[in-house]
CSV table of C-alpha atoms and ligand atoms in Angstrom, one decimal:
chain,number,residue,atom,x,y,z
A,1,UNK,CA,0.0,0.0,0.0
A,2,UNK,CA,1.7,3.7,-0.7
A,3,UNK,CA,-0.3,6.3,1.1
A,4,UNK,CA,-2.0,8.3,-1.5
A,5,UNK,CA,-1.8,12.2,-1.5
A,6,UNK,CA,-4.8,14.3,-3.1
A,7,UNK,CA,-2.8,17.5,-5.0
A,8,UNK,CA,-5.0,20.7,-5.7
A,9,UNK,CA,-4.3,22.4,-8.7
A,10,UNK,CA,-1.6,24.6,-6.5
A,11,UNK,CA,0.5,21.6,-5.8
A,12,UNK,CA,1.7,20.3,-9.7
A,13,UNK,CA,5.4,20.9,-8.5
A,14,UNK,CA,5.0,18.7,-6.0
A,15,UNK,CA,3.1,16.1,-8.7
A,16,UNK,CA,6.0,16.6,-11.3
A,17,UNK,CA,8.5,15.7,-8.9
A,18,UNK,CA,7.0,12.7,-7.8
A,19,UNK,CA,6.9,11.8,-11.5
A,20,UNK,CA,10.5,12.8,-12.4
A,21,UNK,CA,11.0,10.5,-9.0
A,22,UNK,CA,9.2,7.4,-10.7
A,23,UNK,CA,6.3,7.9,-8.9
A,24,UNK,CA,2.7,7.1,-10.0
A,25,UNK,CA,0.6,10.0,-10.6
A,26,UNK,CA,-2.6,10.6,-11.6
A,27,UNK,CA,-3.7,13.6,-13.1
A,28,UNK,CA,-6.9,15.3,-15.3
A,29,UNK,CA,-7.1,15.7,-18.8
A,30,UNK,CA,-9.9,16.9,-21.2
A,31,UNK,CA,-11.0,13.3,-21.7
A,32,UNK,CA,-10.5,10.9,-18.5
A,33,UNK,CA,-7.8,11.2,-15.7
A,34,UNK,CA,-4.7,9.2,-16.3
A,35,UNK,CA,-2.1,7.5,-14.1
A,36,UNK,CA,1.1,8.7,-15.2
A,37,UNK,CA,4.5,7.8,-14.9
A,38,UNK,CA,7.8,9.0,-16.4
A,39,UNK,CA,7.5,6.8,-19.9
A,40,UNK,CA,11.7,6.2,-20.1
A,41,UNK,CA,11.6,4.4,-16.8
A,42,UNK,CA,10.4,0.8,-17.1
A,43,UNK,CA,10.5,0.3,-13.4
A,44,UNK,CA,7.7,3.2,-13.0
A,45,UNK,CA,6.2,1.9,-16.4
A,46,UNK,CA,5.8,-1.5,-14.7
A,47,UNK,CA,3.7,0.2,-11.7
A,48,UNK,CA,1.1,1.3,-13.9
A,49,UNK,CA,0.6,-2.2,-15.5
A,50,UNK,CA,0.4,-3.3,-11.6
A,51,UNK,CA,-1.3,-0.6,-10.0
A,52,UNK,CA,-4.2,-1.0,-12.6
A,53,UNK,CA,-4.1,-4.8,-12.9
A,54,UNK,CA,-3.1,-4.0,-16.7
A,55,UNK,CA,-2.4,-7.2,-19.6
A,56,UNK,CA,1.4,-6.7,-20.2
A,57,UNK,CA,0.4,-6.5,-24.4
A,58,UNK,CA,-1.4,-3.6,-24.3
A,59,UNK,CA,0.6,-0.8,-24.9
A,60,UNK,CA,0.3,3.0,-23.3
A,61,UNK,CA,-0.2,6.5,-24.8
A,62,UNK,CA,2.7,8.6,-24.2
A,63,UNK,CA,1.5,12.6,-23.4
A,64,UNK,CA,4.1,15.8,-24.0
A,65,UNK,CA,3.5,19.1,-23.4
A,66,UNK,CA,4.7,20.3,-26.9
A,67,UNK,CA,5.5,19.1,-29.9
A,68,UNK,CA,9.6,19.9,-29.6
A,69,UNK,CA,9.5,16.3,-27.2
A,70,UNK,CA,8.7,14.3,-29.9
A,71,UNK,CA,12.4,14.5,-31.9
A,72,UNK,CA,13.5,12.6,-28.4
A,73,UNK,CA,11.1,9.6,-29.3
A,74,UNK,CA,11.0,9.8,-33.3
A,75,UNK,CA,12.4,10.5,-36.4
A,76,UNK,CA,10.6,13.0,-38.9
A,77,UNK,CA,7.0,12.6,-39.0
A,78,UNK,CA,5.0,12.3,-42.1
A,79,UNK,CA,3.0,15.1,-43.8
A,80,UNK,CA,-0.1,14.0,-42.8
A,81,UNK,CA,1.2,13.3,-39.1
A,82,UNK,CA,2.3,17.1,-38.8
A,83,UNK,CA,-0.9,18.4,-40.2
A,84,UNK,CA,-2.8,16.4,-37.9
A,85,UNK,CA,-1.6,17.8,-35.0
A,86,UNK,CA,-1.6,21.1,-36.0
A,87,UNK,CA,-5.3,20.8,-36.4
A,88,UNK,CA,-5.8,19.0,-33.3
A,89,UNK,CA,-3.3,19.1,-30.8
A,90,UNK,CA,-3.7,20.0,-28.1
A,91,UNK,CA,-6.9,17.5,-28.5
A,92,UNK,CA,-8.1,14.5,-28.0
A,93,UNK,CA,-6.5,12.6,-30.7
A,94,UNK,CA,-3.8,10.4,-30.2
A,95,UNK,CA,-1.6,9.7,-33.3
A,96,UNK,CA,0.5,5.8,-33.3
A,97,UNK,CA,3.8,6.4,-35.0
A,98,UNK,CA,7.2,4.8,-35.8
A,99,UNK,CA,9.1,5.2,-32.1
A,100,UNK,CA,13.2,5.5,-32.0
A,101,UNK,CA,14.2,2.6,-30.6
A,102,UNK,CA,15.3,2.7,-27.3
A,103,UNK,CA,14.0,6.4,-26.4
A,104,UNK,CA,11.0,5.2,-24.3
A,105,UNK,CA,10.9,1.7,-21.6
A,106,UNK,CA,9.4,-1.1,-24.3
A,107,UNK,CA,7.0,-1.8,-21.4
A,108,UNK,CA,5.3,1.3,-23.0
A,109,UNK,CA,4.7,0.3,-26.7
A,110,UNK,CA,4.4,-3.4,-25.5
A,111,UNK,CA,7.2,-4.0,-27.9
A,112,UNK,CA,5.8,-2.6,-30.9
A,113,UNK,CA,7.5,-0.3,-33.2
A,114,UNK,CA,4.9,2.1,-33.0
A,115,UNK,CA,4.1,4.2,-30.0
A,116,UNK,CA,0.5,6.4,-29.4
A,117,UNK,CA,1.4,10.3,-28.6
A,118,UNK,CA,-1.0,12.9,-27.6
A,119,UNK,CA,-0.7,16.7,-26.1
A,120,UNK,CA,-3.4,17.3,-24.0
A,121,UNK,CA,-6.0,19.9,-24.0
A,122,UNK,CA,-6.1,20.5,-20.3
A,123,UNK,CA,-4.4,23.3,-18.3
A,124,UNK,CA,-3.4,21.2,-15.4
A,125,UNK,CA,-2.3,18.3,-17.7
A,126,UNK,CA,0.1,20.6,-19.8
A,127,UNK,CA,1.8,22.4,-16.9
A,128,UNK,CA,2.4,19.4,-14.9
A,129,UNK,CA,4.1,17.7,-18.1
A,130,UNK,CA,5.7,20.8,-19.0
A,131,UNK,CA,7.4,20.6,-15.1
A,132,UNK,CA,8.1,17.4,-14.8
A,133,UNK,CA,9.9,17.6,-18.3
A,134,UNK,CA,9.5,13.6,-19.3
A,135,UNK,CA,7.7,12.1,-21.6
A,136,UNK,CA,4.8,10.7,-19.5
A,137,UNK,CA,2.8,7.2,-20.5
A,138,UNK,CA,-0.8,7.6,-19.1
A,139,UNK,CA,-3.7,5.4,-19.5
A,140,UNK,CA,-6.6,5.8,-18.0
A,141,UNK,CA,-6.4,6.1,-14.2
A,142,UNK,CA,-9.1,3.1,-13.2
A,143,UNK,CA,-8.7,-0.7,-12.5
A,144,UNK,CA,-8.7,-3.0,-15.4
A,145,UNK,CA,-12.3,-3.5,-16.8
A,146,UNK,CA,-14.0,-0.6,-14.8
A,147,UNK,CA,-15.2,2.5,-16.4
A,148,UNK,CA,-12.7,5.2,-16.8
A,149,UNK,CA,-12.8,7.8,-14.3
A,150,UNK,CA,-13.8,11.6,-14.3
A,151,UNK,CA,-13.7,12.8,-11.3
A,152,UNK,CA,-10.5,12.2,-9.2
A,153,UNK,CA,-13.0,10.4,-6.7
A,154,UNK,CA,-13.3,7.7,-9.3
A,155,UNK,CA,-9.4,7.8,-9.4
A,156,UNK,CA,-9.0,7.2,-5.6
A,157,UNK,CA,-11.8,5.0,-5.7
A,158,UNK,CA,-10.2,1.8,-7.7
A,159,UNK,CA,-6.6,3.0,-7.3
A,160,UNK,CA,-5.9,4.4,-3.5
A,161,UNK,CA,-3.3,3.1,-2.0
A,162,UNK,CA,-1.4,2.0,-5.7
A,163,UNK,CA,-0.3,5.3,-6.9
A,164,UNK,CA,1.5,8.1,-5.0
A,165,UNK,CA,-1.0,11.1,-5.8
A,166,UNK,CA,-3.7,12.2,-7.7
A,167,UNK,CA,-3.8,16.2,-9.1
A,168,UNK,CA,-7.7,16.7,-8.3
A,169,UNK,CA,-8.7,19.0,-11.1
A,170,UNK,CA,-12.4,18.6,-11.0
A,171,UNK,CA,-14.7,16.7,-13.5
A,172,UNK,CA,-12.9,16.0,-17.1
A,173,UNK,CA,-14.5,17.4,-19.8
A,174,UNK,CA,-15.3,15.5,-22.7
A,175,UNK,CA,-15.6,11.9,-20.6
A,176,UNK,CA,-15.1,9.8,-23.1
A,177,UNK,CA,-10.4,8.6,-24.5
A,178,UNK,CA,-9.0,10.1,-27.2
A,179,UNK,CA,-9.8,9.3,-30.1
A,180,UNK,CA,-6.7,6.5,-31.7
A,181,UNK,CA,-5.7,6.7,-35.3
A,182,UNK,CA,-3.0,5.0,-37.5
A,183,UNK,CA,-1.6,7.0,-40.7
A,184,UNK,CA,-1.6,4.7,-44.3
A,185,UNK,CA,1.7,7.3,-45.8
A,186,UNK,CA,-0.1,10.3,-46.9
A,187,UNK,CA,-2.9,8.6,-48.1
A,188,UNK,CA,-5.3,7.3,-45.3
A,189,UNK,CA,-6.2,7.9,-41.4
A,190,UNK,CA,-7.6,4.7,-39.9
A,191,UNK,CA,-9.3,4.8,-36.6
A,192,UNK,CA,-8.1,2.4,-34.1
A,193,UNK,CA,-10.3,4.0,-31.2
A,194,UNK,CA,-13.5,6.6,-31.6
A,195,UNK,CA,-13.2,9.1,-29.5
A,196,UNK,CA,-13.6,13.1,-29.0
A,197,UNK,CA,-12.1,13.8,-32.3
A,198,UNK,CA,-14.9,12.4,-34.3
A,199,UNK,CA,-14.5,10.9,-37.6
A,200,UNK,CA,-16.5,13.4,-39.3
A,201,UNK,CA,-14.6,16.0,-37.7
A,202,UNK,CA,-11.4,13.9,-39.2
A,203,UNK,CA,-13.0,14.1,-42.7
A,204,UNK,CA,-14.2,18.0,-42.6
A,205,UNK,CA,-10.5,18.9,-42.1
A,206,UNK,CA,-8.7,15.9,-44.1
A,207,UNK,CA,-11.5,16.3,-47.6
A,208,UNK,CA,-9.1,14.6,-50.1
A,209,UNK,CA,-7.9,11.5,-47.6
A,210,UNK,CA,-9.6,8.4,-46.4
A,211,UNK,CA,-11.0,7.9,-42.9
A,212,UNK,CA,-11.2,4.2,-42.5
A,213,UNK,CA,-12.9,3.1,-39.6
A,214,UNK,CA,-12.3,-1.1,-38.3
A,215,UNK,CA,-15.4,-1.3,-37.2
A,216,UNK,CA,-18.6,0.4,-37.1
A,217,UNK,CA,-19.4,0.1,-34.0
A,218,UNK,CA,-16.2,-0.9,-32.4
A,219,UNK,CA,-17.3,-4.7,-31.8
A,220,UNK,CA,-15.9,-6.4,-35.2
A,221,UNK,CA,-12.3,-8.4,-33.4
A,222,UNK,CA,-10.0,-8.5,-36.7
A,223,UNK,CA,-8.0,-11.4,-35.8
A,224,UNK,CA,-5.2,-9.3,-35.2
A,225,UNK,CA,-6.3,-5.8,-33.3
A,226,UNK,CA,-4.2,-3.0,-34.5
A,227,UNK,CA,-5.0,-1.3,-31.3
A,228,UNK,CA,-4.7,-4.0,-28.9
A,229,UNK,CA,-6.7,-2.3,-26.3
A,230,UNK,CA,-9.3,-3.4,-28.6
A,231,UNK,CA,-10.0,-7.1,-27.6
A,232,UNK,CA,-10.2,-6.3,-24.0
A,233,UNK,CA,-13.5,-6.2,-22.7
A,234,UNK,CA,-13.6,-2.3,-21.0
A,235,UNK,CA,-15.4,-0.2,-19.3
A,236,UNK,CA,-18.0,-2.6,-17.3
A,237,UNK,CA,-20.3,-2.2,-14.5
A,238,UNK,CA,-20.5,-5.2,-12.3
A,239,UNK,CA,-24.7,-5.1,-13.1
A,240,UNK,CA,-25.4,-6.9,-16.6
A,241,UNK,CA,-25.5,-3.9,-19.0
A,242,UNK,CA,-27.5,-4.4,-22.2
A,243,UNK,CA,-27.8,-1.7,-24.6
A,244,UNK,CA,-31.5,-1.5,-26.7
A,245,UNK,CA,-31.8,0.0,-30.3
A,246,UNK,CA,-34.3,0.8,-32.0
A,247,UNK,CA,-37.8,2.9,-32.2
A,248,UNK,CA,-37.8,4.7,-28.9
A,249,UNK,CA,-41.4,3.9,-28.4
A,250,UNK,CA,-40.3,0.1,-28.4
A,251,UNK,CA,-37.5,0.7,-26.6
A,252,UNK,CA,-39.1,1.7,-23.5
A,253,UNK,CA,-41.8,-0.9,-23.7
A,254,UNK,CA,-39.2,-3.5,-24.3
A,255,UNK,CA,-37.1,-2.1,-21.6
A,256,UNK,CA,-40.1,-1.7,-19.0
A,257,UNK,CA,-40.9,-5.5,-20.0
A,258,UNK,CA,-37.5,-6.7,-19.3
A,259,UNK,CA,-37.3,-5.0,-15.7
A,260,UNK,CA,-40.8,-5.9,-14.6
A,261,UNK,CA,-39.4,-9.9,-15.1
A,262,UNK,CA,-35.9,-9.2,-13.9
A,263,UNK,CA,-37.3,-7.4,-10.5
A,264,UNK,CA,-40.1,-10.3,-10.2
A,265,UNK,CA,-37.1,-12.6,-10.2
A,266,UNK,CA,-35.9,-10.5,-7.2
A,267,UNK,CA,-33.6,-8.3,-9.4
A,268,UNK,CA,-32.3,-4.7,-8.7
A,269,UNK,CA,-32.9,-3.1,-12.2
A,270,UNK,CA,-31.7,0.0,-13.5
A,271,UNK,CA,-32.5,1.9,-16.7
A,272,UNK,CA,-29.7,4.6,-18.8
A,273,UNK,CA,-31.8,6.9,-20.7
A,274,UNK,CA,-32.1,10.3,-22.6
A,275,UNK,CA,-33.8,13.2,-21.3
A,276,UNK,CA,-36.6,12.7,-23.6
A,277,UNK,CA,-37.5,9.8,-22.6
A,278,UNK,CA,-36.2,9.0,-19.4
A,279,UNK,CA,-39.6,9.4,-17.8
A,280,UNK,CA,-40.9,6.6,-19.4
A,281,UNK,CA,-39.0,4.1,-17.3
A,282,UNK,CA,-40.1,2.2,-14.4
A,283,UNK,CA,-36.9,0.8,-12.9
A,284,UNK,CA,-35.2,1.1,-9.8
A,285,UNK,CA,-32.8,4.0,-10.3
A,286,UNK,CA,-33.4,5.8,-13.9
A,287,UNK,CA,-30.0,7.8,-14.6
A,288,UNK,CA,-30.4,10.4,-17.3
A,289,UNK,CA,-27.6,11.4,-20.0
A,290,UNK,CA,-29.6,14.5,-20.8
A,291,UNK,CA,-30.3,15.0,-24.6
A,292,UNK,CA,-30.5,13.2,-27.3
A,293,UNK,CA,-30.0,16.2,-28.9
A,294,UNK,CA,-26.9,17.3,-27.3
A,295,UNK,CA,-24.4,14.2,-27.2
A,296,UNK,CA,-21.5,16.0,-25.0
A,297,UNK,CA,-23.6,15.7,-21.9
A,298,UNK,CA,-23.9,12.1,-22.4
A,299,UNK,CA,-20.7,11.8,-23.0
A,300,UNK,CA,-19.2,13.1,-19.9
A,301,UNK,CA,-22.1,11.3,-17.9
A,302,UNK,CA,-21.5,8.2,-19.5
A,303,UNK,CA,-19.0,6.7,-16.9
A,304,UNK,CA,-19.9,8.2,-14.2
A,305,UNK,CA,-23.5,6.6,-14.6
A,306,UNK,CA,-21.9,3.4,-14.7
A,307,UNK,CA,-20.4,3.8,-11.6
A,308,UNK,CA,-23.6,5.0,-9.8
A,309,UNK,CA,-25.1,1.8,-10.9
A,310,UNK,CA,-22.3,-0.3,-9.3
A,311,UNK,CA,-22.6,1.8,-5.9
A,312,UNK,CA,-26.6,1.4,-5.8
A,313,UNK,CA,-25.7,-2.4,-6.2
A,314,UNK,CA,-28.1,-2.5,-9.8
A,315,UNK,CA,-27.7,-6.1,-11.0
A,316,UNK,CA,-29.6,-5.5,-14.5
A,317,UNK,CA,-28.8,-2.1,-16.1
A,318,UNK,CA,-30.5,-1.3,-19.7
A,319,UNK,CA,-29.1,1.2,-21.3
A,320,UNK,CA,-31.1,3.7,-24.8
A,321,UNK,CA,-28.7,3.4,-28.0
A,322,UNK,CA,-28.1,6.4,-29.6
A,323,UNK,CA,-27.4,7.2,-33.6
A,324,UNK,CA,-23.5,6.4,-33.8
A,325,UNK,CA,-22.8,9.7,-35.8
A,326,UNK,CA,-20.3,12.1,-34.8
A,327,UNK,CA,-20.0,12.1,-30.8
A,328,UNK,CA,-22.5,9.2,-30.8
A,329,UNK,CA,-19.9,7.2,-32.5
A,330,UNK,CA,-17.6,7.1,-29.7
A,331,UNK,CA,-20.3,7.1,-27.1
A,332,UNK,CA,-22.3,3.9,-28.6
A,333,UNK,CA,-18.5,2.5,-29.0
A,334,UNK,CA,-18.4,2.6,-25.3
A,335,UNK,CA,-21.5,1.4,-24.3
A,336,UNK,CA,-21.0,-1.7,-26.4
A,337,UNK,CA,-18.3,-2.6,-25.1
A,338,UNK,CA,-19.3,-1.9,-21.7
A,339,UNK,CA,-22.1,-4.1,-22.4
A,340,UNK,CA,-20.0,-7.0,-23.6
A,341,UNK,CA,-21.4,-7.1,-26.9
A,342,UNK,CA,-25.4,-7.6,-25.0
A,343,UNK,CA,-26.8,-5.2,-28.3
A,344,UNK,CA,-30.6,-5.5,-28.2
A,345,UNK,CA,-31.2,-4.2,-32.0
A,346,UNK,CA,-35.8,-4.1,-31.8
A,347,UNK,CA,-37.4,-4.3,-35.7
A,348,UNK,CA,-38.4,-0.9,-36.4
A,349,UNK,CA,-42.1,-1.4,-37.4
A,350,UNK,CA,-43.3,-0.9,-41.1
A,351,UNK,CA,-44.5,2.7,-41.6
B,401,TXA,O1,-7.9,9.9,-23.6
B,401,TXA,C1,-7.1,9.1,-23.5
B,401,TXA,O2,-6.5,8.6,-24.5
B,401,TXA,C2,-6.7,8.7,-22.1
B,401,TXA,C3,-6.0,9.9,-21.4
B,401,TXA,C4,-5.5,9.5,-20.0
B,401,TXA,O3,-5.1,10.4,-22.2
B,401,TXA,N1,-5.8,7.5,-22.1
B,401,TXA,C5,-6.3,6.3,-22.4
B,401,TXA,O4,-5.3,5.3,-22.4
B,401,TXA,O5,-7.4,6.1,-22.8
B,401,TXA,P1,-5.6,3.7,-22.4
B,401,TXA,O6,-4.3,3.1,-22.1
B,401,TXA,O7,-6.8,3.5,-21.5
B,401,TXA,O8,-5.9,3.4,-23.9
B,401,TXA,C6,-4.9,3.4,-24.9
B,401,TXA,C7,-5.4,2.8,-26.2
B,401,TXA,C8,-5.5,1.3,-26.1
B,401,TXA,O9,-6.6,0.9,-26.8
B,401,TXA,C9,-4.2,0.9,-26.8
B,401,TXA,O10,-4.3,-0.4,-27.3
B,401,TXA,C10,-4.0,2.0,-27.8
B,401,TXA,O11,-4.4,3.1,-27.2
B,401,TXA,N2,-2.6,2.1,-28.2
B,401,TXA,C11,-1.6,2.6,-27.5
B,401,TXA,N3,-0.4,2.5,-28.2
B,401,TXA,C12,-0.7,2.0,-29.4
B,401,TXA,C13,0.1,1.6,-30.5
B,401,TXA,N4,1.4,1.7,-30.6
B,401,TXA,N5,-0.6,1.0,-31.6
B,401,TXA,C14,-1.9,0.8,-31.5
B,401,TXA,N6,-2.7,1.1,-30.5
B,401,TXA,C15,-2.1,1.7,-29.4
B,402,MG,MG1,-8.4,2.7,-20.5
């Protein structure tokens, strides 16, 4: 056990020496927090994968507070790599590139010759990497399999006692990782991982390149994930999540259905719903992700929602799908997969 200090926002010099130290530090960003340690050092490296209970293949995203750190971890990048993150860094878009071997611990890239990079959009993220002066691999700052945090509540929550501090910078503000892409040369983005930067928003500023997407809706396995996150089940609430698509009216009906036989069974049950029609439920605890209309919210509800479920001890939890454009992409992404692939799809009735 390592007795775990809370930092407010006043304290990052304290933070970014603990991480120059090799300490374990968790810290916000403008899409989850993330448990960071100095990315050169495998022996810190290695206390992330313990401290979250992390599979040794899955490699981490490496965060710099300017684009002058990234000579120290590669060669050149392409055109397309540079133009990327002048559009969107600081963002949440993390780009996997060729890494210099030997410039980062290979517990980081989980020995491929590519490593994930990101400058994040966050006050309190950039000045404690700009202090602490390393290149800093962060996932996200919760256990293995549980939703990712935003608030630091949620970080002390699965990881007190396993990390040396946590910068408490309030909620995060989109809620949902980064968005992961790949570059084909010049000619093609592929996205390993929706996420904040949407794949629209990817095609608006990119008109003459390809956006390839794996998956639609993030649940396809290739045989061979190119993000090897990917194949780990994420994000789950210890209730049986099952996400319903389809006509709203049908939804709720099949929805209301399913929880008035789970509760006669002597079930907890608990319903994840949009604003407009969240009052349709009858369920033990109704959690809203406010509009349909207005995806953000959802977005940074999304995981803490699943939490709530977990401390109200819900053992069934249905869950609205959503359109997956845009945001929705990424959110429906993460409910699937916090669902375990439990996607209800209802007929839509003939008109
Ligand atoms: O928003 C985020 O990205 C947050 C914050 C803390 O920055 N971090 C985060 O890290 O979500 P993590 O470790 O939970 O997710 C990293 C994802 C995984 O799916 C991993 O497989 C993928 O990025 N990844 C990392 N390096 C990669 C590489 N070299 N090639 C392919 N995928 C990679
Ligand atoms: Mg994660």
């Amino acid at each position: 056990m390592i007795d775990t200090i809370v930092w407010q926002k006043q304290e990052l010099k304290q933070a970014a020496q603990t991480l120059k130290a090799g300490g374990l530090v968790a810290f916000p960003t403008e899409t989850v927090y993330g448990l960071g340690a100095d990315a050169r050092s495998t022996e810190a490296v290695a206390s992330i994968f313990a401290a979250k209970g992390r599979p040794s293949d899955n490699p981490l995203i490496v965060h710099l507070a300017s684009r002058s750190q990234l000579s120290e971890l590669m060669g050149p990048c392409s055109r397309l790599a540079e133009e990327l993150m002048e559009r969107f860094w600081p963002g949440p878009l993390t780009i996997v590139l060729p890494v210099k071997p030997g410039s980062l611990s290979p517990l980081v890239t989980a020995g491929l010759p590519t490593v994930g990079v990101r400058i994040p959009d966050h006050p309190i993220a950039l000045e404690l990497l700009r202090l602490a002066d390393v290149p800093v691999a962060a996932p996200s700052a919760n256990r293995s399999g549980r939703p990712s945090p935003t608030l630091a509540s949620h970080v002390l929550e699965d990881l007190g006692g396993r990390m040396h501090g946590v910068i408490d910078g309030g909620a995060t503000g989109v809620g949902l990782e980064s968005t992961v892409v790949e570059l084909e040369g010049d000619r093609a983005i592929r996205v390993l991982r929706p996420g904040g930067v949407t794949i629209e928003a990817l095609k608006r500023a990119f008109p003459g390149i390809a956006v390839i997407s794996d998956s639609e809706d993030g649940l396809a396995q290739p045989e061979q994930p190119r993000s090897p996150g990917m194949k780990y089940t994420h994000y789950a609430p210890k209730g049986e999540l099952t996400v319903v698509e389809g006509a709203r009216e049908s939804v709720a009906a099949h929805i209301n259905g399913l929880a008035a036989a789970a509760r006669q069974e002597g079930l907890t049950t608990g319903v994840l719903a949009f604003s407009e029609q969240a009052g349709e439920y009858k369920a033990d605890l109704v959690l809203e992700l406010g509009s349909e209309s207005r995806l953000e919210e959802a977005a940074r509800l999304l995981y803490a929602h699943l939490r709530a479920f977990d401390e109200a001890g819900i053992a069934r939890i249905w869950a609205e799908g959503c359109e997956p454009n845009g945001l929705g992409g990424a959110l429906m992404n993460r409910m699937r997969k916090a669902a375990g692939g439990r996607v209800l799809r209802l007929e839509t009735p003939d008109k």
